[in-house]
Short mmCIF file of N, CA and C and ligand atoms in Angstrom, two decimals:
data_model
loop_
_atom_site.label_atom_id
_atom_site.label_comp_id
_atom_site.label_asym_id
_atom_site.label_seq_id
_atom_site.Cartn_x
_atom_site.Cartn_y
_atom_site.Cartn_z
N MET R 154 36.18 140.70 73.49
CA MET R 154 35.49 140.31 72.26
C MET R 154 36.03 138.97 71.78
N ASN R 155 35.13 138.12 71.35
CA ASN R 155 35.53 136.78 70.94
C ASN R 155 35.77 136.76 69.43
N CYS R 156 36.84 137.43 69.01
CA CYS R 156 37.13 137.55 67.58
C CYS R 156 38.45 136.85 67.29
N ILE R 157 38.40 135.85 66.41
CA ILE R 157 39.59 135.05 66.14
C ILE R 157 40.70 135.89 65.52
N PHE R 158 40.36 136.86 64.68
CA PHE R 158 41.42 137.66 64.06
C PHE R 158 42.02 138.65 65.06
N CYS R 159 41.21 139.19 65.98
CA CYS R 159 41.80 140.01 67.05
C CYS R 159 42.78 139.18 67.88
N LYS R 160 42.45 137.92 68.11
CA LYS R 160 43.35 137.05 68.89
C LYS R 160 44.63 136.76 68.11
N ILE R 161 44.52 136.58 66.80
CA ILE R 161 45.72 136.39 65.98
C ILE R 161 46.57 137.66 66.03
N ILE R 162 45.93 138.82 65.92
CA ILE R 162 46.66 140.09 65.93
C ILE R 162 47.37 140.29 67.26
N GLU R 163 46.72 139.94 68.36
CA GLU R 163 47.37 140.13 69.68
C GLU R 163 48.33 139.00 69.99
N GLY R 164 48.32 137.93 69.21
CA GLY R 164 49.31 136.87 69.36
C GLY R 164 48.87 135.71 70.23
N SER R 165 47.62 135.71 70.70
CA SER R 165 47.18 134.62 71.56
C SER R 165 46.77 133.38 70.75
N ILE R 166 46.55 133.55 69.44
CA ILE R 166 46.37 132.41 68.53
C ILE R 166 47.49 132.51 67.50
N PRO R 167 48.24 131.41 67.30
CA PRO R 167 49.36 131.49 66.36
C PRO R 167 48.91 131.59 64.91
N SER R 168 49.76 132.17 64.10
CA SER R 168 49.50 132.24 62.66
C SER R 168 50.84 132.37 61.96
N ALA R 169 50.82 132.10 60.65
CA ALA R 169 52.02 132.26 59.84
C ALA R 169 51.98 133.66 59.23
N MET R 170 52.61 134.61 59.92
CA MET R 170 52.60 136.01 59.47
C MET R 170 53.53 136.18 58.28
N VAL R 171 53.07 136.92 57.30
CA VAL R 171 53.94 137.24 56.16
C VAL R 171 54.26 138.73 56.09
N TYR R 172 53.51 139.57 56.81
CA TYR R 172 53.75 141.02 56.80
C TYR R 172 53.03 141.61 58.01
N GLN R 173 53.68 142.60 58.61
CA GLN R 173 53.04 143.32 59.73
C GLN R 173 53.50 144.76 59.69
N ASP R 174 52.61 145.70 59.97
CA ASP R 174 53.02 147.07 60.26
C ASP R 174 52.08 147.61 61.34
N ASP R 175 52.13 148.91 61.55
CA ASP R 175 51.37 149.46 62.68
C ASP R 175 49.86 149.45 62.43
N LYS R 176 49.43 149.28 61.18
CA LYS R 176 47.99 149.34 60.86
C LYS R 176 47.38 148.01 60.44
N LEU R 177 48.21 147.07 59.95
CA LEU R 177 47.65 145.82 59.44
C LEU R 177 48.61 144.67 59.62
N VAL R 178 48.04 143.48 59.50
CA VAL R 178 48.84 142.26 59.48
C VAL R 178 48.39 141.44 58.28
N ALA R 179 49.27 140.55 57.83
CA ALA R 179 48.93 139.60 56.78
C ALA R 179 49.49 138.24 57.17
N PHE R 180 48.64 137.23 57.09
CA PHE R 180 49.07 135.88 57.47
C PHE R 180 48.43 134.87 56.53
N ASN R 181 49.03 133.68 56.48
CA ASN R 181 48.53 132.64 55.59
C ASN R 181 47.16 132.16 56.04
N ASP R 182 46.26 131.99 55.08
CA ASP R 182 44.95 131.41 55.38
C ASP R 182 45.14 129.95 55.80
N ILE R 183 44.45 129.56 56.86
CA ILE R 183 44.60 128.21 57.40
C ILE R 183 44.06 127.16 56.43
N ASN R 184 43.20 127.57 55.54
CA ASN R 184 42.57 126.64 54.58
C ASN R 184 42.70 127.23 53.18
N PRO R 185 43.92 127.21 52.64
CA PRO R 185 44.17 127.97 51.40
C PRO R 185 43.36 127.47 50.22
N ALA R 186 42.84 128.42 49.46
CA ALA R 186 42.05 128.12 48.27
C ALA R 186 42.87 128.33 47.00
N ALA R 187 44.16 128.64 47.15
CA ALA R 187 45.05 128.87 46.02
C ALA R 187 46.47 128.60 46.52
N PRO R 188 47.43 128.42 45.61
CA PRO R 188 48.81 128.15 46.05
C PRO R 188 49.34 129.21 47.01
N VAL R 189 49.04 130.47 46.76
CA VAL R 189 49.32 131.55 47.72
C VAL R 189 47.98 132.14 48.13
N HIS R 190 47.72 132.17 49.42
CA HIS R 190 46.43 132.69 49.92
C HIS R 190 46.68 133.29 51.29
N VAL R 191 46.77 134.60 51.33
CA VAL R 191 46.97 135.28 52.61
C VAL R 191 45.76 136.16 52.90
N LEU R 192 45.61 136.46 54.17
CA LEU R 192 44.55 137.35 54.63
C LEU R 192 45.20 138.64 55.10
N ILE R 193 44.70 139.76 54.59
CA ILE R 193 45.20 141.08 54.97
C ILE R 193 44.17 141.67 55.91
N VAL R 194 44.59 141.96 57.14
CA VAL R 194 43.64 142.25 58.21
C VAL R 194 44.05 143.53 58.94
N PRO R 195 43.20 144.55 58.95
CA PRO R 195 43.54 145.74 59.74
C PRO R 195 43.57 145.39 61.23
N ARG R 196 44.50 146.02 61.95
CA ARG R 196 44.56 145.79 63.40
C ARG R 196 43.28 146.27 64.08
N GLU R 197 42.69 147.32 63.54
CA GLU R 197 41.42 147.81 64.10
C GLU R 197 40.31 146.82 63.81
N HIS R 198 39.51 146.50 64.81
CA HIS R 198 38.37 145.60 64.59
C HIS R 198 37.26 146.36 63.88
N ILE R 199 37.07 146.03 62.62
CA ILE R 199 35.96 146.55 61.81
C ILE R 199 35.22 145.30 61.35
N ALA R 200 33.91 145.25 61.50
CA ALA R 200 33.19 143.98 61.33
C ALA R 200 33.23 143.47 59.89
N SER R 201 33.15 144.36 58.94
CA SER R 201 33.08 143.93 57.53
C SER R 201 33.27 145.16 56.65
N ALA R 202 33.30 144.94 55.35
CA ALA R 202 33.39 146.07 54.41
C ALA R 202 32.17 146.98 54.54
N ALA R 203 31.05 146.41 54.97
CA ALA R 203 29.84 147.22 55.13
C ALA R 203 29.95 148.20 56.30
N ALA R 204 30.89 147.98 57.19
CA ALA R 204 31.07 148.84 58.36
C ALA R 204 32.15 149.90 58.15
N VAL R 205 32.72 149.93 56.94
CA VAL R 205 33.74 150.94 56.63
C VAL R 205 33.07 152.29 56.43
N THR R 206 33.66 153.33 57.02
CA THR R 206 33.12 154.69 56.90
C THR R 206 34.21 155.64 56.42
N ASP R 207 33.84 156.90 56.27
CA ASP R 207 34.82 157.93 55.88
C ASP R 207 35.99 157.98 56.87
N ALA R 208 35.73 157.63 58.13
CA ALA R 208 36.79 157.66 59.14
C ALA R 208 37.89 156.66 58.84
N HIS R 209 37.59 155.67 58.00
CA HIS R 209 38.57 154.63 57.67
C HIS R 209 39.28 154.90 56.34
N ALA R 210 39.06 156.07 55.76
CA ALA R 210 39.60 156.31 54.41
C ALA R 210 41.12 156.17 54.37
N GLY R 211 41.80 156.71 55.38
CA GLY R 211 43.26 156.61 55.42
C GLY R 211 43.72 155.17 55.54
N LEU R 212 43.04 154.42 56.39
CA LEU R 212 43.38 153.00 56.56
C LEU R 212 43.15 152.23 55.27
N MET R 213 42.04 152.51 54.59
CA MET R 213 41.77 151.80 53.33
C MET R 213 42.82 152.12 52.29
N GLY R 214 43.24 153.39 52.23
CA GLY R 214 44.31 153.75 51.30
C GLY R 214 45.60 153.02 51.63
N HIS R 215 45.88 152.92 52.92
CA HIS R 215 47.11 152.22 53.34
C HIS R 215 47.04 150.74 52.95
N ILE R 216 45.88 150.13 53.13
CA ILE R 216 45.75 148.71 52.76
C ILE R 216 46.03 148.54 51.28
N TRP R 217 45.40 149.37 50.45
CA TRP R 217 45.59 149.19 49.00
C TRP R 217 46.99 149.56 48.55
N ALA R 218 47.64 150.47 49.26
CA ALA R 218 49.03 150.82 48.91
C ALA R 218 50.00 149.73 49.36
N THR R 219 49.57 148.91 50.31
CA THR R 219 50.46 147.86 50.84
C THR R 219 50.27 146.54 50.11
N ILE R 220 49.10 146.33 49.52
CA ILE R 220 48.83 145.07 48.82
C ILE R 220 49.90 144.75 47.77
N PRO R 221 50.33 145.69 46.92
CA PRO R 221 51.37 145.33 45.95
C PRO R 221 52.69 144.93 46.61
N LYS R 222 52.98 145.53 47.75
CA LYS R 222 54.22 145.18 48.46
C LYS R 222 54.14 143.75 48.99
N ILE R 223 52.98 143.40 49.56
CA ILE R 223 52.82 142.04 50.08
C ILE R 223 52.83 141.05 48.91
N ALA R 224 52.16 141.41 47.82
CA ALA R 224 52.16 140.53 46.64
C ALA R 224 53.58 140.32 46.12
N ALA R 225 54.38 141.39 46.11
CA ALA R 225 55.76 141.26 45.64
C ALA R 225 56.56 140.37 46.57
N LYS R 226 56.34 140.53 47.87
CA LYS R 226 57.06 139.71 48.85
C LYS R 226 56.75 138.23 48.64
N LEU R 227 55.54 137.95 48.18
CA LEU R 227 55.11 136.57 47.97
C LEU R 227 55.37 136.10 46.53
N GLY R 228 55.87 137.00 45.69
CA GLY R 228 56.22 136.64 44.32
C GLY R 228 55.04 136.53 43.38
N ILE R 229 53.93 137.18 43.73
CA ILE R 229 52.72 137.08 42.88
C ILE R 229 52.29 138.45 42.36
N GLN R 230 53.24 139.41 42.31
CA GLN R 230 52.88 140.80 42.00
C GLN R 230 52.29 140.97 40.59
N ASP R 231 52.57 140.05 39.68
CA ASP R 231 52.08 140.22 38.31
C ASP R 231 50.67 139.68 38.10
N ASN R 232 50.26 138.76 38.94
CA ASN R 232 48.93 138.14 38.79
C ASN R 232 48.38 137.77 40.16
N PHE R 233 47.39 138.52 40.60
CA PHE R 233 46.76 138.18 41.88
C PHE R 233 45.32 138.69 41.89
N ARG R 234 44.55 138.17 42.85
CA ARG R 234 43.20 138.69 43.07
C ARG R 234 43.02 139.05 44.53
N VAL R 235 42.14 140.04 44.77
CA VAL R 235 41.82 140.50 46.12
C VAL R 235 40.31 140.41 46.27
N ILE R 236 39.89 139.75 47.35
CA ILE R 236 38.45 139.52 47.58
C ILE R 236 38.12 139.87 49.02
N THR R 237 37.00 140.54 49.23
CA THR R 237 36.45 140.64 50.58
C THR R 237 34.99 140.24 50.54
N ASN R 238 34.60 139.35 51.43
CA ASN R 238 33.22 138.92 51.55
C ASN R 238 32.58 139.73 52.67
N SER R 239 31.46 140.35 52.41
CA SER R 239 30.78 141.19 53.40
C SER R 239 29.38 140.65 53.63
N GLY R 240 29.16 140.05 54.81
CA GLY R 240 27.87 139.45 55.14
C GLY R 240 27.89 137.94 54.94
N GLY R 241 27.21 137.26 55.82
CA GLY R 241 27.23 135.80 55.82
C GLY R 241 26.75 135.19 54.52
N GLU R 242 25.74 135.78 53.92
CA GLU R 242 25.22 135.20 52.68
C GLU R 242 26.18 135.41 51.52
N ALA R 243 27.12 136.36 51.69
CA ALA R 243 28.15 136.58 50.68
C ALA R 243 29.40 135.75 50.96
N GLY R 244 29.35 134.93 52.01
CA GLY R 244 30.47 134.03 52.29
C GLY R 244 31.36 134.46 53.43
N GLN R 245 31.02 135.56 54.11
CA GLN R 245 31.85 135.98 55.24
C GLN R 245 31.64 135.03 56.42
N THR R 246 32.73 134.51 56.95
CA THR R 246 32.66 133.61 58.10
C THR R 246 33.38 134.17 59.32
N VAL R 247 34.30 135.11 59.12
CA VAL R 247 34.99 135.77 60.23
C VAL R 247 34.62 137.25 60.15
N PHE R 248 34.01 137.74 61.22
CA PHE R 248 33.42 139.09 61.16
C PHE R 248 34.37 140.14 61.71
N HIS R 249 35.56 140.12 61.12
CA HIS R 249 36.60 141.15 61.28
C HIS R 249 37.11 141.38 59.86
N LEU R 250 36.97 142.60 59.38
CA LEU R 250 37.30 142.91 57.98
C LEU R 250 38.63 142.29 57.56
N HIS R 251 38.62 141.65 56.41
CA HIS R 251 39.85 141.08 55.86
C HIS R 251 39.73 140.97 54.35
N PHE R 252 40.89 141.00 53.71
CA PHE R 252 40.99 140.89 52.26
C PHE R 252 41.78 139.64 51.94
N HIS R 253 41.18 138.77 51.16
CA HIS R 253 41.89 137.58 50.67
C HIS R 253 42.79 138.04 49.52
N LEU R 254 44.09 137.76 49.62
CA LEU R 254 45.04 138.00 48.53
C LEU R 254 45.49 136.64 48.05
N GLN R 255 45.14 136.35 46.81
CA GLN R 255 45.36 134.99 46.29
C GLN R 255 46.10 135.02 44.96
N SER R 256 46.93 134.01 44.77
CA SER R 256 47.49 133.76 43.45
C SER R 256 46.42 133.09 42.58
N PRO R 257 46.62 133.08 41.26
CA PRO R 257 45.65 132.41 40.37
C PRO R 257 45.58 130.90 40.68
P1 5GP K 78 35.71 134.68 55.00
O1 5GP K 78 34.97 133.37 54.85
O2 5GP K 78 35.21 135.41 56.24
O3 5GP K 78 35.76 135.54 53.79
O4 5GP K 78 37.23 134.29 55.27
C1 5GP K 78 37.68 133.79 56.49
C2 5GP K 78 38.96 133.05 56.21
O5 5GP K 78 39.63 132.88 57.45
C3 5GP K 78 38.75 131.65 55.64
O6 5GP K 78 39.39 131.56 54.37
C4 5GP K 78 39.37 130.72 56.67
O7 5GP K 78 40.07 129.65 56.10
C5 5GP K 78 40.28 131.63 57.45
N1 5GP K 78 40.47 131.28 58.85
C6 5GP K 78 39.50 130.98 59.75
N2 5GP K 78 40.05 130.72 60.95
C7 5GP K 78 41.39 130.90 60.80
C8 5GP K 78 42.49 130.77 61.71
O8 5GP K 78 42.36 130.45 62.89
N3 5GP K 78 43.72 131.03 61.21
C9 5GP K 78 43.92 131.36 59.91
N4 5GP K 78 45.19 131.58 59.52
N5 5GP K 78 42.90 131.50 59.03
C10 5GP K 78 41.66 131.26 59.47
ZN1 ZN K 79 38.47 141.42 65.55
#
């Protein structure tokens, strides 16, 4: 599959990783839109938020339980935003589910 985030996850494309565990990775966005801007990406290839099903409920819970830890590691735990774009017209450009974690 020609997916840039799968390649980052497998290590064939370099990235600035800020957090990794068995279910997700987080790395700096190559084109940051805020002073802190990381992408939180499940290791499983899921095309977008629209492709999330009940089978992903545990993974989604893990992502949301990990976001405060990543925010704390980056020093933005008191003020941050989380965004996911689903579908090209909504601004999605990489079709592997990811959450933008940004400082104000
Ligand atoms: P989307 O537009 O799909 O919501 O977000 C995709 C994000 O991935 C963009 O903010 C873009 O800057 C980032 N991005 C695209 N290619 C790469 C890459 O090769 N490395 C990194 N670190 N970020 C990327
Ligand atoms: Zn992928």
